[in-house]
Tab-separated table of N, CA and C and ligand atoms in Angstrom:
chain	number	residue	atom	x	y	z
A	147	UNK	N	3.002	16.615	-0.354
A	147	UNK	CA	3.023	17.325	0.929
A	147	UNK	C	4.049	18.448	0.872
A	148	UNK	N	3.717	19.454	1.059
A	148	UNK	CA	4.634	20.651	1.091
A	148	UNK	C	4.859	21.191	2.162
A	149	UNK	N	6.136	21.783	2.247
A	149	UNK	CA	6.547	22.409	3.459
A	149	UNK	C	7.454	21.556	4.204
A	150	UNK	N	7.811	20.506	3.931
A	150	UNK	CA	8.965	19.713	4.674
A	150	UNK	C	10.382	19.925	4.124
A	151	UNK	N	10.709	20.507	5.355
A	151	UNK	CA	11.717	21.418	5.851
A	151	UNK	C	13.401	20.849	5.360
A	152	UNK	N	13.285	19.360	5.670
A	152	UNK	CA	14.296	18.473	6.116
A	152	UNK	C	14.022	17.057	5.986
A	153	UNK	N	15.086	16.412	5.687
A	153	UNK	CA	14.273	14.763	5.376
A	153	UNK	C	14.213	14.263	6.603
A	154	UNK	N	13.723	13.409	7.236
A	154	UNK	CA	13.864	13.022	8.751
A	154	UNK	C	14.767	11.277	8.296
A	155	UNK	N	15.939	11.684	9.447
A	155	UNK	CA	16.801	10.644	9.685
A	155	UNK	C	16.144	9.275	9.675
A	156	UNK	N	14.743	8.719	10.152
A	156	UNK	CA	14.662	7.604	10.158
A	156	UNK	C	13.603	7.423	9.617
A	157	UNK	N	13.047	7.968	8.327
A	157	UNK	CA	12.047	7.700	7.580
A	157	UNK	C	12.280	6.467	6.594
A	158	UNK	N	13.407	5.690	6.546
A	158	UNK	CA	13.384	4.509	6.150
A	158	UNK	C	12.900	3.254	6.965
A	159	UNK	N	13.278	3.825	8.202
A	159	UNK	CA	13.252	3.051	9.178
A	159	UNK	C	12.070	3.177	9.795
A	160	UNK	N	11.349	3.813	9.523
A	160	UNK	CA	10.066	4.049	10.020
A	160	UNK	C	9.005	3.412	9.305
A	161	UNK	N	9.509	3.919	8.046
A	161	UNK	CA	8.644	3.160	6.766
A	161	UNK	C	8.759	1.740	6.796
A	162	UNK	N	9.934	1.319	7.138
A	162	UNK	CA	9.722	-0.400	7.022
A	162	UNK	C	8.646	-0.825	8.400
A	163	UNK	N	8.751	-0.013	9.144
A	163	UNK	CA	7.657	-0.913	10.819
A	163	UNK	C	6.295	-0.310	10.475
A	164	UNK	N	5.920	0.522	9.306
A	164	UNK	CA	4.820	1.168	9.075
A	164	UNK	C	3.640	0.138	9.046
A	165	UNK	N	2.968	-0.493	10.186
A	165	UNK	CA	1.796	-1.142	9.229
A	165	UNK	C	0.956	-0.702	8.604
A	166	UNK	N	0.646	0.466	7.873
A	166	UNK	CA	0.047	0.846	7.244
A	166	UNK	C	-0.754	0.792	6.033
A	167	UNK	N	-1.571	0.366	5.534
A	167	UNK	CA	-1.801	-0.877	4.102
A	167	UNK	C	-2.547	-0.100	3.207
A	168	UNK	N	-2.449	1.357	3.486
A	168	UNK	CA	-3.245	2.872	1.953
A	168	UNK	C	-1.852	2.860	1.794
A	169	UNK	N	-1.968	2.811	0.627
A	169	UNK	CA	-1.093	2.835	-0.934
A	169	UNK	C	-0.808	4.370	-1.135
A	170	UNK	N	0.307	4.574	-1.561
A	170	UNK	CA	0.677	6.092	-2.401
A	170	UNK	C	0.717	7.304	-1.377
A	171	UNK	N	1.171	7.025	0.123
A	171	UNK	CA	0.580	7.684	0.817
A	171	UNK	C	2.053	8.532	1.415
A	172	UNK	N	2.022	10.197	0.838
A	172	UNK	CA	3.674	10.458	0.905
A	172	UNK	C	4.007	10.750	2.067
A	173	UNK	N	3.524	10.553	3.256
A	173	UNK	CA	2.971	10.643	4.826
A	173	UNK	C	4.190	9.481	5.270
A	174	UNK	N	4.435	8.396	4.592
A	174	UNK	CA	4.511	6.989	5.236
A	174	UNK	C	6.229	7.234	5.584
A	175	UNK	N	6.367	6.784	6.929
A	175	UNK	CA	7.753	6.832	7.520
A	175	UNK	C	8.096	8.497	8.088
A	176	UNK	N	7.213	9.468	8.065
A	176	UNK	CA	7.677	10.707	7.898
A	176	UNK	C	6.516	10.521	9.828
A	177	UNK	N	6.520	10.365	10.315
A	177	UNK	CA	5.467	9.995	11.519
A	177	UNK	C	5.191	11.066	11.613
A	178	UNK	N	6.133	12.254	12.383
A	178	UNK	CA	5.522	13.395	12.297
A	178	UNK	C	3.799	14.211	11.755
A	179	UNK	N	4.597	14.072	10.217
A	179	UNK	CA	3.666	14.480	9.595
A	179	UNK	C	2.495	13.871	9.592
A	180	UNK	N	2.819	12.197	9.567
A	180	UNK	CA	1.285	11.984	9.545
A	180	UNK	C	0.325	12.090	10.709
A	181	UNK	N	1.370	12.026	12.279
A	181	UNK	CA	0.588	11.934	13.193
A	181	UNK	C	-0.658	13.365	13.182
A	182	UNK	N	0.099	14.424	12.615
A	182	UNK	CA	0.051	16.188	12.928
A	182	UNK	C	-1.437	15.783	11.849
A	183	UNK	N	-1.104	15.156	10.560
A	183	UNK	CA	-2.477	15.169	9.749
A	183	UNK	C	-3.590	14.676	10.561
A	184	UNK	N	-3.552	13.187	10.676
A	184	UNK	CA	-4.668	12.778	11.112
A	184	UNK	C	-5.643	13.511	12.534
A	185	UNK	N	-4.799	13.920	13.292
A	185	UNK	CA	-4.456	14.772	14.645
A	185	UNK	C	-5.849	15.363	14.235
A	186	UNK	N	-5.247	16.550	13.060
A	186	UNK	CA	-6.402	17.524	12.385
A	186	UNK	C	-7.730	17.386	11.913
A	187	UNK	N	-7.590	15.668	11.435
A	187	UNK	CA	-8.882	15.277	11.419
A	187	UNK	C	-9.934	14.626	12.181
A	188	UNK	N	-9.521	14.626	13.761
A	188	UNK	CA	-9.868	13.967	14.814
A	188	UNK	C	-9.982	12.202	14.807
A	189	UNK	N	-8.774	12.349	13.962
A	189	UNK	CA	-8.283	10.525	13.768
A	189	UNK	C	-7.063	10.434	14.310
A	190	UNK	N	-6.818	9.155	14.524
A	190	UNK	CA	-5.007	8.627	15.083
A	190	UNK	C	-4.813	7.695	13.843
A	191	UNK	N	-3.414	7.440	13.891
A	191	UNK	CA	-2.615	6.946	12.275
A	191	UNK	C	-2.741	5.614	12.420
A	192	UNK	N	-2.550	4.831	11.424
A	192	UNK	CA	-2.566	3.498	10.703
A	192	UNK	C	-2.308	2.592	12.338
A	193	UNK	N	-1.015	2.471	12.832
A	193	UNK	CA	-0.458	2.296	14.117
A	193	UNK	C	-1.327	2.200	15.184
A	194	UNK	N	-1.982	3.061	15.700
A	194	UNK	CA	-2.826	3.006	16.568
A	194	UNK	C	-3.679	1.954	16.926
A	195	UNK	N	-4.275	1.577	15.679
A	195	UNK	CA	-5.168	0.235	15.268
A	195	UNK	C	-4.410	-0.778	15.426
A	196	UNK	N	-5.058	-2.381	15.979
A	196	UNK	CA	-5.056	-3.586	15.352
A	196	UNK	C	-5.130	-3.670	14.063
A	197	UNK	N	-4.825	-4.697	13.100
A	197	UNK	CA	-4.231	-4.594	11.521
A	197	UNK	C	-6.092	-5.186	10.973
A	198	UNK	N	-7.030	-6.079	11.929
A	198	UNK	CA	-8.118	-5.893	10.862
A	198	UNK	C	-8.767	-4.615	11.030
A	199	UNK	N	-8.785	-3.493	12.192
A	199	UNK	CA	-9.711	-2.136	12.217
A	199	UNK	C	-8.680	-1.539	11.280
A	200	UNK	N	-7.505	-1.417	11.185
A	200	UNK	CA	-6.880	-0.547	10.257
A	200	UNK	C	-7.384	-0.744	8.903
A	201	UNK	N	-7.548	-1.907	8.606
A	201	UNK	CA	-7.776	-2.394	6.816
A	201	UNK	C	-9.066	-1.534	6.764
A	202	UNK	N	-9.688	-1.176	7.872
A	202	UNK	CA	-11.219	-0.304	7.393
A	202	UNK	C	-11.007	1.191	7.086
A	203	UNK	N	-9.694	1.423	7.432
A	203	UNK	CA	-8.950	3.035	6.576
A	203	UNK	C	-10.162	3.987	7.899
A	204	UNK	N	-10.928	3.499	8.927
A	204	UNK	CA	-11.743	4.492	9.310
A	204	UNK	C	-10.713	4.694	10.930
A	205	UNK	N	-10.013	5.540	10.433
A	205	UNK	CA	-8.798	6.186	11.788
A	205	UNK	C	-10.000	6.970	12.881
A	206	UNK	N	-10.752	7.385	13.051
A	206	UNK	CA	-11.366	8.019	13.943
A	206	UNK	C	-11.174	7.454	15.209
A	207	UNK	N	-11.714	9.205	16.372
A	207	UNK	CA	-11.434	8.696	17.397
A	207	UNK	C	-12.123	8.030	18.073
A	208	UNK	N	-13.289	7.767	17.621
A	208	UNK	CA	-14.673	7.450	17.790
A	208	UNK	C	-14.338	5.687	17.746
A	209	UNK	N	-13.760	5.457	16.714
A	209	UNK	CA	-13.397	3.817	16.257
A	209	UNK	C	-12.394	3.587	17.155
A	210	UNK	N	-11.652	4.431	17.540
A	210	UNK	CA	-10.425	4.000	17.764
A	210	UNK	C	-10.764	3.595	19.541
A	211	UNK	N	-11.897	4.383	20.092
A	211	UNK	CA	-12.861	4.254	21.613
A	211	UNK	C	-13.481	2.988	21.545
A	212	UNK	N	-14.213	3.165	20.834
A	212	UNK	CA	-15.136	1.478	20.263
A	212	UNK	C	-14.231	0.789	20.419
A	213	UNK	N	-13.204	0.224	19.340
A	213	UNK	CA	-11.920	-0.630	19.696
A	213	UNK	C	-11.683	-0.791	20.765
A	214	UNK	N	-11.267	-0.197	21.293
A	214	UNK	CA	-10.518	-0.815	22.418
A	214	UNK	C	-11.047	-0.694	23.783
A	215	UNK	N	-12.724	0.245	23.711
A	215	UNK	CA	-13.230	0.577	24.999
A	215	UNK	C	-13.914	-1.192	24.855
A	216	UNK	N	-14.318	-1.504	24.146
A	216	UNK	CA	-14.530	-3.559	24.154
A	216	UNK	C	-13.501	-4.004	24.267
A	217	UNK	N	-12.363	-4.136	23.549
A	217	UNK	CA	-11.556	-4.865	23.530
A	217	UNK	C	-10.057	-4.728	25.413
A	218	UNK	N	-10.391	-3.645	25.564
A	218	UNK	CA	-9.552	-3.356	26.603
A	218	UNK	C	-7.983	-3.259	26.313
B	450	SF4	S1	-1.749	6.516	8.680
B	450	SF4	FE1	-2.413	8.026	7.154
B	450	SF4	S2	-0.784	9.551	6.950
B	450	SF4	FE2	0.022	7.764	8.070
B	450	SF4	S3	1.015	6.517	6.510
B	450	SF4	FE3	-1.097	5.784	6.710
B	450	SF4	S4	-2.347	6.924	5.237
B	450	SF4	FE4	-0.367	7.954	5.472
């Protein structure tokens, strides 16, 4: 990822509450950035999800409506 400016103060600390379970991903703890990515792809981040819709890696906003427009 290029273009980061500055390390962010709590990217350790972020990274440890990350439930996030994609591997190698230089996004992780940096929230910012990842929120701004997924944002772009009309998805929300790892977080957003319950931990079994997350394991399906499908962030959309579409899934993310489904989810929880059933689940409440
Ligand atoms: S949600 Fe996406 S950008 Fe954020 S840590 Fe996971 S894979 Fe990386």
């Amino acid at each position: 990822m290029g273009g980061r400016k500055k390390e962010c103060p709590n990217q350790q600390e972020n990274r440890e509450n990350c439930p996030c379970t994609w591997r190698d991903c230089d996004k992780k703890g940096y929230c910012c950035e990842c929120l701004k990515s997924h944002l772009s792809r009309k998805e929300l981040p790892a977080c957003a999800f319950p931990s079994d819709v997350e394991r399906s890696y499908d962030r959309s906003f579409e899934r993310f409506v489904k989810t929880y427009g059933r689940r409440g």
